[in-house]
Amino acid sequence: MVPTSPKILALSGGVGGAKLALGLAQVVPSDALTVVVNTGDDFEHLGLKVCPDLDTLMYTLSGLANQTLGWGQQDETWQFLDALKRLGGDTWFGLGDRDLATHVHRTALLAQGDSLSAVTARLMRSLGVLTQVVPMTDDSVATLIHCQNGETLSFQHYFVRDRCEPLIKGISFQGIETARRAPEFEQLIAYGDLSQIIICPSNPFVSVAPILDLAETWKALKAADCPVVLVSPIVAGMALKGPAAK
C-alpha cells in the first residue's frame, strides 16, 4: 500500500539514535513516524541472529532498556552466560537471559522463512511498540573493520570483544552493493509524502553510512522535497559517546 499521509522518516543506529527516536515517539503520532534502523552491526553468535541496533530501539521504545548499561534490558539476569562460562563457551558478547529470548525467537522465526522486516514488526508489537520500526534491509549487510595490523573484524568483534583497541585502516559494508531497501523503507523513499527526514545522532561511520550507502539512499535524500535534518553526535570535533572518535 502506498503511504498517503505525511510522515517523518528517522534514520537511526543504536543508543544515540534510540534516544532521539524515543523523544520523537512521545510527540509524533505513531502512524506518522517511521524509524529505519541500521543492520550492518547484525551478526550470528552462538547460532543466533543478533540485531544490536534494532534491539536497542525496541527496548528503548518499549521502556525496557537498561539505563545503567546503556544496552540490553532492565532487571536482566545472567544465568545463561554464567552457565556457558562454566562450560568453557564463548562469553565475550553479553547475552542476558531476557535478551537471549529475543534472539532465540527471532532466529526461529527467520528459520521459518519470515523476513527480518516481518519478524521485527512482530517483536515490536509483542512489546507494545506502536511506532513503525523497520530494518534498513532484509538482505545481509555486514560492517567490516579493517585494522592496521591486517586483520578484518566484524563490527561487534571490534567494538565489544576487542573494545575498539585495534587501530583502524578502513571500513567497508559487505553486501551493500546488492542489498535492497526493506519494503517499508522503499515505499517511503519512493512514494511517501514525507514532511521531514531526520538523521539521528548515531555513529556517522558505522551506523548512518550503511543506511545512506544502501541503494544510494543518499541520492534520494538529496532529491527529497522535504527538509533533511542531521543531528550530529560529534560536537566541536569530539564524539559524545562510542567508537566514533577512533
PDB file of C-alpha atoms in Angstrom:
ATOM      1  CA  MET A   1       0.000   0.000   0.000  1.00  0.00           C
ATOM      2  CA  VAL A   2       1.412   3.395  -0.967  1.00  0.00           C
ATOM      3  CA  PRO A   3       1.679   5.809   2.003  1.00  0.00           C
ATOM      4  CA  THR A   4      -0.601   8.835   1.659  1.00  0.00           C
ATOM      5  CA  SER A   5      -0.371  10.806   4.926  1.00  0.00           C
ATOM      6  CA  PRO A   6       2.673  12.993   5.704  1.00  0.00           C
ATOM      7  CA  LYS A   7       5.289  11.140   7.698  1.00  0.00           C
ATOM      8  CA  ILE A   8       8.529  11.785   9.487  1.00  0.00           C
ATOM      9  CA  LEU A   9      11.275   9.370   8.491  1.00  0.00           C
ATOM     10  CA  ALA A  10      14.090   8.913  11.003  1.00  0.00           C
ATOM     11  CA  LEU A  11      17.312   7.049  10.192  1.00  0.00           C
ATOM     12  CA  SER A  12      18.922   5.555  13.274  1.00  0.00           C
ATOM     13  CA  GLY A  13      21.704   3.467  14.689  1.00  0.00           C
ATOM     14  CA  GLY A  14      21.708   2.242  18.282  1.00  0.00           C
ATOM     15  CA  VAL A  15      21.899   4.099  21.588  1.00  0.00           C
ATOM     16  CA  GLY A  16      22.175   7.715  20.415  1.00  0.00           C
ATOM     17  CA  GLY A  17      19.582   7.310  17.706  1.00  0.00           C
ATOM     18  CA  ALA A  18      17.248   5.424  20.031  1.00  0.00           C
ATOM     19  CA  LYS A  19      17.162   8.341  22.468  1.00  0.00           C
ATOM     20  CA  LEU A  20      16.052  10.745  19.750  1.00  0.00           C
ATOM     21  CA  ALA A  21      13.590   8.176  18.404  1.00  0.00           C
ATOM     22  CA  LEU A  22      12.073   7.907  21.888  1.00  0.00           C
ATOM     23  CA  GLY A  23      11.650  11.668  22.045  1.00  0.00           C
ATOM     24  CA  LEU A  24      10.042  11.718  18.615  1.00  0.00           C
ATOM     25  CA  ALA A  25       7.712   8.863  19.551  1.00  0.00           C
ATOM     26  CA  GLN A  26       6.492  10.870  22.536  1.00  0.00           C
ATOM     27  CA  VAL A  27       5.398  13.853  20.422  1.00  0.00           C
ATOM     28  CA  VAL A  28       4.664  12.410  16.963  1.00  0.00           C
ATOM     29  CA  PRO A  29       1.630  10.150  16.374  1.00  0.00           C
ATOM     30  CA  SER A  30       2.686   6.552  15.862  1.00  0.00           C
ATOM     31  CA  ASP A  31       1.189   6.441  12.361  1.00  0.00           C
ATOM     32  CA  ALA A  32       3.218   9.498  11.327  1.00  0.00           C
ATOM     33  CA  LEU A  33       6.676   8.258  12.324  1.00  0.00           C
ATOM     34  CA  THR A  34       8.851   5.540  10.831  1.00  0.00           C
ATOM     35  CA  VAL A  35      12.299   4.725  12.174  1.00  0.00           C
ATOM     36  CA  VAL A  36      14.643   2.915   9.786  1.00  0.00           C
ATOM     37  CA  VAL A  37      17.444   1.173  11.637  1.00  0.00           C
ATOM     38  CA  ASN A  38      20.969   0.167  10.678  1.00  0.00           C
ATOM     39  CA  THR A  39      21.518  -3.584  10.320  1.00  0.00           C
ATOM     40  CA  GLY A  40      25.213  -3.523   9.444  1.00  0.00           C
ATOM     41  CA  ASP A  41      26.000  -4.464  13.059  1.00  0.00           C
ATOM     42  CA  ASP A  42      23.877  -7.626  12.842  1.00  0.00           C
ATOM     43  CA  PHE A  43      25.762 -10.867  13.220  1.00  0.00           C
ATOM     44  CA  GLU A  44      25.371 -14.518  14.125  1.00  0.00           C
ATOM     45  CA  HIS A  45      26.520 -15.506  17.606  1.00  0.00           C
ATOM     46  CA  LEU A  46      26.155 -18.975  19.114  1.00  0.00           C
ATOM     47  CA  GLY A  47      23.907 -19.816  16.179  1.00  0.00           C
ATOM     48  CA  LEU A  48      21.572 -16.908  16.928  1.00  0.00           C
ATOM     49  CA  LYS A  49      20.706 -13.878  14.808  1.00  0.00           C
ATOM     50  CA  VAL A  50      21.617 -10.816  16.873  1.00  0.00           C
ATOM     51  CA  CYS A  51      20.463  -7.343  15.748  1.00  0.00           C
ATOM     52  CA  PRO A  52      22.015  -4.903  18.251  1.00  0.00           C
ATOM     53  CA  ASP A  53      20.630  -1.642  16.862  1.00  0.00           C
ATOM     54  CA  LEU A  54      17.118  -2.962  16.241  1.00  0.00           C
ATOM     55  CA  ASP A  55      17.036  -4.394  19.750  1.00  0.00           C
ATOM     56  CA  THR A  56      18.240  -1.129  21.270  1.00  0.00           C
ATOM     57  CA  LEU A  57      15.363   0.672  19.516  1.00  0.00           C
ATOM     58  CA  MET A  58      12.886  -1.982  20.628  1.00  0.00           C
ATOM     59  CA  TYR A  59      13.933  -1.959  24.266  1.00  0.00           C
ATOM     60  CA  THR A  60      14.125   1.839  24.387  1.00  0.00           C
ATOM     61  CA  LEU A  61      10.713   2.453  22.806  1.00  0.00           C
ATOM     62  CA  SER A  62       9.072  -0.245  24.940  1.00  0.00           C
ATOM     63  CA  GLY A  63      10.521   1.154  28.175  1.00  0.00           C
ATOM     64  CA  LEU A  64      12.575  -1.981  28.815  1.00  0.00           C
ATOM     65  CA  ALA A  65      16.050  -0.565  28.151  1.00  0.00           C
ATOM     66  CA  ASN A  66      18.775  -0.979  30.751  1.00  0.00           C
ATOM     67  CA  GLN A  67      19.622   2.636  31.545  1.00  0.00           C
ATOM     68  CA  THR A  68      22.655   1.666  33.630  1.00  0.00           C
ATOM     69  CA  LEU A  69      24.433  -0.412  30.992  1.00  0.00           C
ATOM     70  CA  GLY A  70      23.129   1.538  28.006  1.00  0.00           C
ATOM     71  CA  TRP A  71      22.258  -1.723  26.227  1.00  0.00           C
ATOM     72  CA  GLY A  72      20.124  -4.790  26.884  1.00  0.00           C
ATOM     73  CA  GLN A  73      17.089  -4.965  29.154  1.00  0.00           C
ATOM     74  CA  GLN A  74      16.457  -3.676  32.646  1.00  0.00           C
ATOM     75  CA  ASP A  75      16.306  -6.160  35.536  1.00  0.00           C
ATOM     76  CA  GLU A  76      18.456  -8.501  33.449  1.00  0.00           C
ATOM     77  CA  THR A  77      19.805 -11.770  34.837  1.00  0.00           C
ATOM     78  CA  TRP A  78      22.845 -13.683  33.637  1.00  0.00           C
ATOM     79  CA  GLN A  79      22.298 -17.346  34.448  1.00  0.00           C
ATOM     80  CA  PHE A  80      22.744 -18.465  30.849  1.00  0.00           C
ATOM     81  CA  LEU A  81      26.039 -16.602  30.474  1.00  0.00           C
ATOM     82  CA  ASP A  82      27.312 -17.920  33.821  1.00  0.00           C
ATOM     83  CA  ALA A  83      26.449 -21.491  32.824  1.00  0.00           C
ATOM     84  CA  LEU A  84      28.068 -21.014  29.422  1.00  0.00           C
ATOM     85  CA  LYS A  85      31.246 -19.760  31.075  1.00  0.00           C
ATOM     86  CA  ARG A  86      31.403 -22.861  33.308  1.00  0.00           C
ATOM     87  CA  LEU A  87      31.165 -24.981  30.172  1.00  0.00           C
ATOM     88  CA  GLY A  88      34.023 -23.110  28.517  1.00  0.00           C
ATOM     89  CA  GLY A  89      31.787 -21.349  25.984  1.00  0.00           C
ATOM     90  CA  ASP A  90      32.316 -18.034  24.253  1.00  0.00           C
ATOM     91  CA  THR A  91      31.116 -15.297  26.631  1.00  0.00           C
ATOM     92  CA  TRP A  92      32.633 -12.084  25.252  1.00  0.00           C
ATOM     93  CA  PHE A  93      29.236 -10.906  23.999  1.00  0.00           C
ATOM     94  CA  GLY A  94      26.936 -10.239  26.943  1.00  0.00           C
ATOM     95  CA  LEU A  95      23.709 -12.147  26.373  1.00  0.00           C
ATOM     96  CA  GLY A  96      21.357 -11.648  29.298  1.00  0.00           C
ATOM     97  CA  ASP A  97      18.579 -14.137  29.912  1.00  0.00           C
ATOM     98  CA  ARG A  98      15.782 -11.796  28.816  1.00  0.00           C
ATOM     99  CA  ASP A  99      17.784 -10.597  25.822  1.00  0.00           C
ATOM    100  CA  LEU A 100      18.502 -14.200  24.876  1.00  0.00           C
ATOM    101  CA  ALA A 101      14.782 -14.850  24.457  1.00  0.00           C
ATOM    102  CA  THR A 102      14.650 -12.117  21.807  1.00  0.00           C
ATOM    103  CA  HIS A 103      17.463 -13.671  19.784  1.00  0.00           C
ATOM    104  CA  VAL A 104      16.116 -17.224  20.094  1.00  0.00           C
ATOM    105  CA  HIS A 105      12.627 -16.180  18.971  1.00  0.00           C
ATOM    106  CA  ARG A 106      13.953 -14.032  16.110  1.00  0.00           C
ATOM    107  CA  THR A 107      16.207 -16.837  14.866  1.00  0.00           C
ATOM    108  CA  ALA A 108      13.341 -19.346  14.957  1.00  0.00           C
ATOM    109  CA  LEU A 109      11.031 -17.030  13.002  1.00  0.00           C
ATOM    110  CA  LEU A 110      13.701 -16.314  10.392  1.00  0.00           C
ATOM    111  CA  ALA A 111      14.311 -20.058  10.045  1.00  0.00           C
ATOM    112  CA  GLN A 112      10.605 -20.448   9.206  1.00  0.00           C
ATOM    113  CA  GLY A 113      11.120 -18.137   6.235  1.00  0.00           C
ATOM    114  CA  ASP A 114       9.870 -14.839   7.648  1.00  0.00           C
ATOM    115  CA  SER A 115      11.724 -11.701   6.550  1.00  0.00           C
ATOM    116  CA  LEU A 116      13.636  -9.582   9.040  1.00  0.00           C
ATOM    117  CA  SER A 117      11.066  -6.817   8.474  1.00  0.00           C
ATOM    118  CA  ALA A 118       8.189  -9.139   9.355  1.00  0.00           C
ATOM    119  CA  VAL A 119       9.993 -10.540  12.383  1.00  0.00           C
ATOM    120  CA  THR A 120      10.899  -7.064  13.605  1.00  0.00           C
ATOM    121  CA  ALA A 121       7.286  -5.901  13.312  1.00  0.00           C
ATOM    122  CA  ARG A 122       6.113  -8.949  15.251  1.00  0.00           C
ATOM    123  CA  LEU A 123       8.639  -8.434  18.049  1.00  0.00           C
ATOM    124  CA  MET A 124       7.801  -4.728  18.306  1.00  0.00           C
ATOM    125  CA  ARG A 125       4.076  -5.473  18.588  1.00  0.00           C
ATOM    126  CA  SER A 126       4.744  -8.076  21.264  1.00  0.00           C
ATOM    127  CA  LEU A 127       6.443  -5.438  23.424  1.00  0.00           C
ATOM    128  CA  GLY A 128       3.824  -2.791  22.786  1.00  0.00           C
ATOM    129  CA  VAL A 129       5.833  -0.567  20.435  1.00  0.00           C
ATOM    130  CA  LEU A 130       3.367   1.350  18.251  1.00  0.00           C
ATOM    131  CA  THR A 131       5.887   3.358  16.218  1.00  0.00           C
ATOM    132  CA  GLN A 132       6.856   1.654  12.968  1.00  0.00           C
ATOM    133  CA  VAL A 133      10.450   0.466  13.305  1.00  0.00           C
ATOM    134  CA  VAL A 134      11.940  -1.291  10.294  1.00  0.00           C
ATOM    135  CA  PRO A 135      15.368  -2.660   9.383  1.00  0.00           C
ATOM    136  CA  MET A 136      17.110  -0.811   6.572  1.00  0.00           C
ATOM    137  CA  THR A 137      17.187  -4.040   4.550  1.00  0.00           C
ATOM    138  CA  ASP A 138      16.057  -7.654   4.663  1.00  0.00           C
ATOM    139  CA  ASP A 139      19.273  -8.616   2.895  1.00  0.00           C
ATOM    140  CA  SER A 140      22.604  -9.356   4.541  1.00  0.00           C
ATOM    141  CA  VAL A 141      24.909  -6.368   5.060  1.00  0.00           C
ATOM    142  CA  ALA A 142      27.904  -6.607   7.387  1.00  0.00           C
ATOM    143  CA  THR A 143      30.061  -3.744   8.618  1.00  0.00           C
ATOM    144  CA  LEU A 144      33.706  -4.804   8.459  1.00  0.00           C
ATOM    145  CA  ILE A 145      36.528  -3.048  10.291  1.00  0.00           C
ATOM    146  CA  HIS A 146      39.877  -3.243   8.506  1.00  0.00           C
ATOM    147  CA  CYS A 147      42.661  -2.859  11.050  1.00  0.00           C
ATOM    148  CA  GLN A 148      46.175  -1.543  10.568  1.00  0.00           C
ATOM    149  CA  ASN A 149      47.573  -4.899  11.728  1.00  0.00           C
ATOM    150  CA  GLY A 150      45.995  -6.588   8.697  1.00  0.00           C
ATOM    151  CA  GLU A 151      43.014  -8.099  10.493  1.00  0.00           C
ATOM    152  CA  THR A 152      39.444  -7.681   9.295  1.00  0.00           C
ATOM    153  CA  LEU A 153      36.846  -7.823  12.058  1.00  0.00           C
ATOM    154  CA  SER A 154      33.081  -7.732  12.209  1.00  0.00           C
ATOM    155  CA  PHE A 155      31.916  -4.601  13.987  1.00  0.00           C
ATOM    156  CA  GLN A 156      30.847  -6.437  17.145  1.00  0.00           C
ATOM    157  CA  HIS A 157      34.191  -8.228  17.380  1.00  0.00           C
ATOM    158  CA  TYR A 158      35.938  -4.871  17.089  1.00  0.00           C
ATOM    159  CA  PHE A 159      33.583  -2.912  19.343  1.00  0.00           C
ATOM    160  CA  VAL A 160      32.697  -5.438  22.059  1.00  0.00           C
ATOM    161  CA  ARG A 161      35.282  -8.211  22.077  1.00  0.00           C
ATOM    162  CA  ASP A 162      38.332  -6.071  21.284  1.00  0.00           C
ATOM    163  CA  ARG A 163      36.956  -2.878  22.926  1.00  0.00           C
ATOM    164  CA  CYS A 164      37.897  -0.626  19.999  1.00  0.00           C
ATOM    165  CA  GLU A 165      41.596  -1.194  20.687  1.00  0.00           C
ATOM    166  CA  PRO A 166      42.867  -2.122  17.171  1.00  0.00           C
ATOM    167  CA  LEU A 167      43.828   0.874  15.052  1.00  0.00           C
ATOM    168  CA  ILE A 168      41.510   1.276  12.065  1.00  0.00           C
ATOM    169  CA  LYS A 169      42.666   1.483   8.465  1.00  0.00           C
ATOM    170  CA  GLY A 170      39.248   1.481   6.842  1.00  0.00           C
ATOM    171  CA  ILE A 171      35.588   0.442   6.978  1.00  0.00           C
ATOM    172  CA  SER A 172      33.536  -1.429   4.391  1.00  0.00           C
ATOM    173  CA  PHE A 173      29.994  -2.785   4.154  1.00  0.00           C
ATOM    174  CA  GLN A 174      29.911  -6.328   2.830  1.00  0.00           C
ATOM    175  CA  GLY A 175      26.857  -6.977   0.655  1.00  0.00           C
ATOM    176  CA  ILE A 176      25.869  -3.314   0.327  1.00  0.00           C
ATOM    177  CA  GLU A 177      26.218  -3.376  -3.472  1.00  0.00           C
ATOM    178  CA  THR A 178      23.368  -5.849  -3.963  1.00  0.00           C
ATOM    179  CA  ALA A 179      21.235  -5.203  -0.875  1.00  0.00           C
ATOM    180  CA  ARG A 180      17.825  -3.614  -1.346  1.00  0.00           C
ATOM    181  CA  ARG A 181      15.910  -1.337   0.956  1.00  0.00           C
ATOM    182  CA  ALA A 182      13.327  -3.091   3.117  1.00  0.00           C
ATOM    183  CA  PRO A 183       9.849  -2.805   1.539  1.00  0.00           C
ATOM    184  CA  GLU A 184       8.523  -0.226   4.030  1.00  0.00           C
ATOM    185  CA  PHE A 185      11.686   1.854   3.643  1.00  0.00           C
ATOM    186  CA  GLU A 186      11.481   1.679  -0.149  1.00  0.00           C
ATOM    187  CA  GLN A 187       7.830   2.748  -0.154  1.00  0.00           C
ATOM    188  CA  LEU A 188       8.594   5.820   1.932  1.00  0.00           C
ATOM    189  CA  ILE A 189      11.571   6.804  -0.209  1.00  0.00           C
ATOM    190  CA  ALA A 190       9.750   6.219  -3.488  1.00  0.00           C
ATOM    191  CA  TYR A 191       6.168   7.243  -2.723  1.00  0.00           C
ATOM    192  CA  GLY A 192       5.945   8.584   0.819  1.00  0.00           C
ATOM    193  CA  ASP A 193       4.547  12.057   1.448  1.00  0.00           C
ATOM    194  CA  LEU A 194       7.362  12.921   3.843  1.00  0.00           C
ATOM    195  CA  SER A 195       7.235  16.081   5.907  1.00  0.00           C
ATOM    196  CA  GLN A 196      10.752  15.635   7.244  1.00  0.00           C
ATOM    197  CA  ILE A 197      13.713  13.269   7.204  1.00  0.00           C
ATOM    198  CA  ILE A 198      15.818  13.152  10.359  1.00  0.00           C
ATOM    199  CA  ILE A 199      19.252  11.551  10.594  1.00  0.00           C
ATOM    200  CA  CYS A 200      19.589  10.631  14.255  1.00  0.00           C
ATOM    201  CA  PRO A 201      22.777  11.247  16.296  1.00  0.00           C
ATOM    202  CA  SER A 202      24.277   7.828  15.656  1.00  0.00           C
ATOM    203  CA  ASN A 203      27.837   6.967  14.671  1.00  0.00           C
ATOM    204  CA  PRO A 204      28.290   8.530  11.206  1.00  0.00           C
ATOM    205  CA  PHE A 205      30.812   5.910  10.072  1.00  0.00           C
ATOM    206  CA  VAL A 206      29.239   2.602  11.114  1.00  0.00           C
ATOM    207  CA  SER A 207      25.570   3.395  11.825  1.00  0.00           C
ATOM    208  CA  VAL A 208      24.489   6.161   9.443  1.00  0.00           C
ATOM    209  CA  ALA A 209      26.783   5.409   6.490  1.00  0.00           C
ATOM    210  CA  PRO A 210      25.372   1.907   5.825  1.00  0.00           C
ATOM    211  CA  ILE A 211      21.849   3.329   5.560  1.00  0.00           C
ATOM    212  CA  LEU A 212      22.932   6.146   3.264  1.00  0.00           C
ATOM    213  CA  ASP A 213      25.027   3.828   1.069  1.00  0.00           C
ATOM    214  CA  LEU A 214      22.226   1.266   0.767  1.00  0.00           C
ATOM    215  CA  ALA A 215      20.766   1.536  -2.753  1.00  0.00           C
ATOM    216  CA  GLU A 216      22.245   5.062  -2.910  1.00  0.00           C
ATOM    217  CA  THR A 217      19.798   6.352  -0.335  1.00  0.00           C
ATOM    218  CA  TRP A 218      21.952   9.464  -0.006  1.00  0.00           C
ATOM    219  CA  LYS A 219      20.898  10.440  -3.530  1.00  0.00           C
ATOM    220  CA  ALA A 220      17.247  10.059  -2.600  1.00  0.00           C
ATOM    221  CA  LEU A 221      17.777  12.318   0.401  1.00  0.00           C
ATOM    222  CA  LYS A 222      19.435  14.965  -1.764  1.00  0.00           C
ATOM    223  CA  ALA A 223      16.449  14.878  -4.118  1.00  0.00           C
ATOM    224  CA  ALA A 224      13.829  14.880  -1.350  1.00  0.00           C
ATOM    225  CA  ASP A 225      11.135  17.573  -1.414  1.00  0.00           C
ATOM    226  CA  CYS A 226      11.206  17.923   2.369  1.00  0.00           C
ATOM    227  CA  PRO A 227      13.763  19.169   4.907  1.00  0.00           C
ATOM    228  CA  VAL A 228      16.550  16.737   5.788  1.00  0.00           C
ATOM    229  CA  VAL A 229      17.804  17.356   9.323  1.00  0.00           C
ATOM    230  CA  LEU A 230      21.063  15.901  10.617  1.00  0.00           C
ATOM    231  CA  VAL A 231      21.568  15.706  14.378  1.00  0.00           C
ATOM    232  CA  SER A 232      25.304  15.239  14.844  1.00  0.00           C
ATOM    233  CA  PRO A 233      26.846  13.064  17.574  1.00  0.00           C
ATOM    234  CA  ILE A 234      30.101  14.978  17.090  1.00  0.00           C
ATOM    235  CA  VAL A 235      30.365  18.380  18.783  1.00  0.00           C
ATOM    236  CA  ALA A 236      33.390  20.666  18.454  1.00  0.00           C
ATOM    237  CA  GLY A 237      35.266  17.835  16.776  1.00  0.00           C
ATOM    238  CA  MET A 238      34.674  15.404  19.653  1.00  0.00           C
ATOM    239  CA  ALA A 239      32.458  12.317  19.621  1.00  0.00           C
ATOM    240  CA  LEU A 240      29.997  12.446  22.507  1.00  0.00           C
ATOM    241  CA  LYS A 241      29.999   8.683  23.025  1.00  0.00           C
ATOM    242  CA  GLY A 242      31.031   5.382  21.473  1.00  0.00           C
ATOM    243  CA  PRO A 243      33.754   4.436  18.972  1.00  0.00           C
ATOM    244  CA  ALA A 244      33.324   7.361  16.551  1.00  0.00           C
ATOM    245  CA  ALA A 245      36.471   9.089  17.838  1.00  0.00           C
ATOM    246  CA  LYS A 246      38.532   6.092  16.760  1.00  0.00           C
TER     247      LYS A 246
END
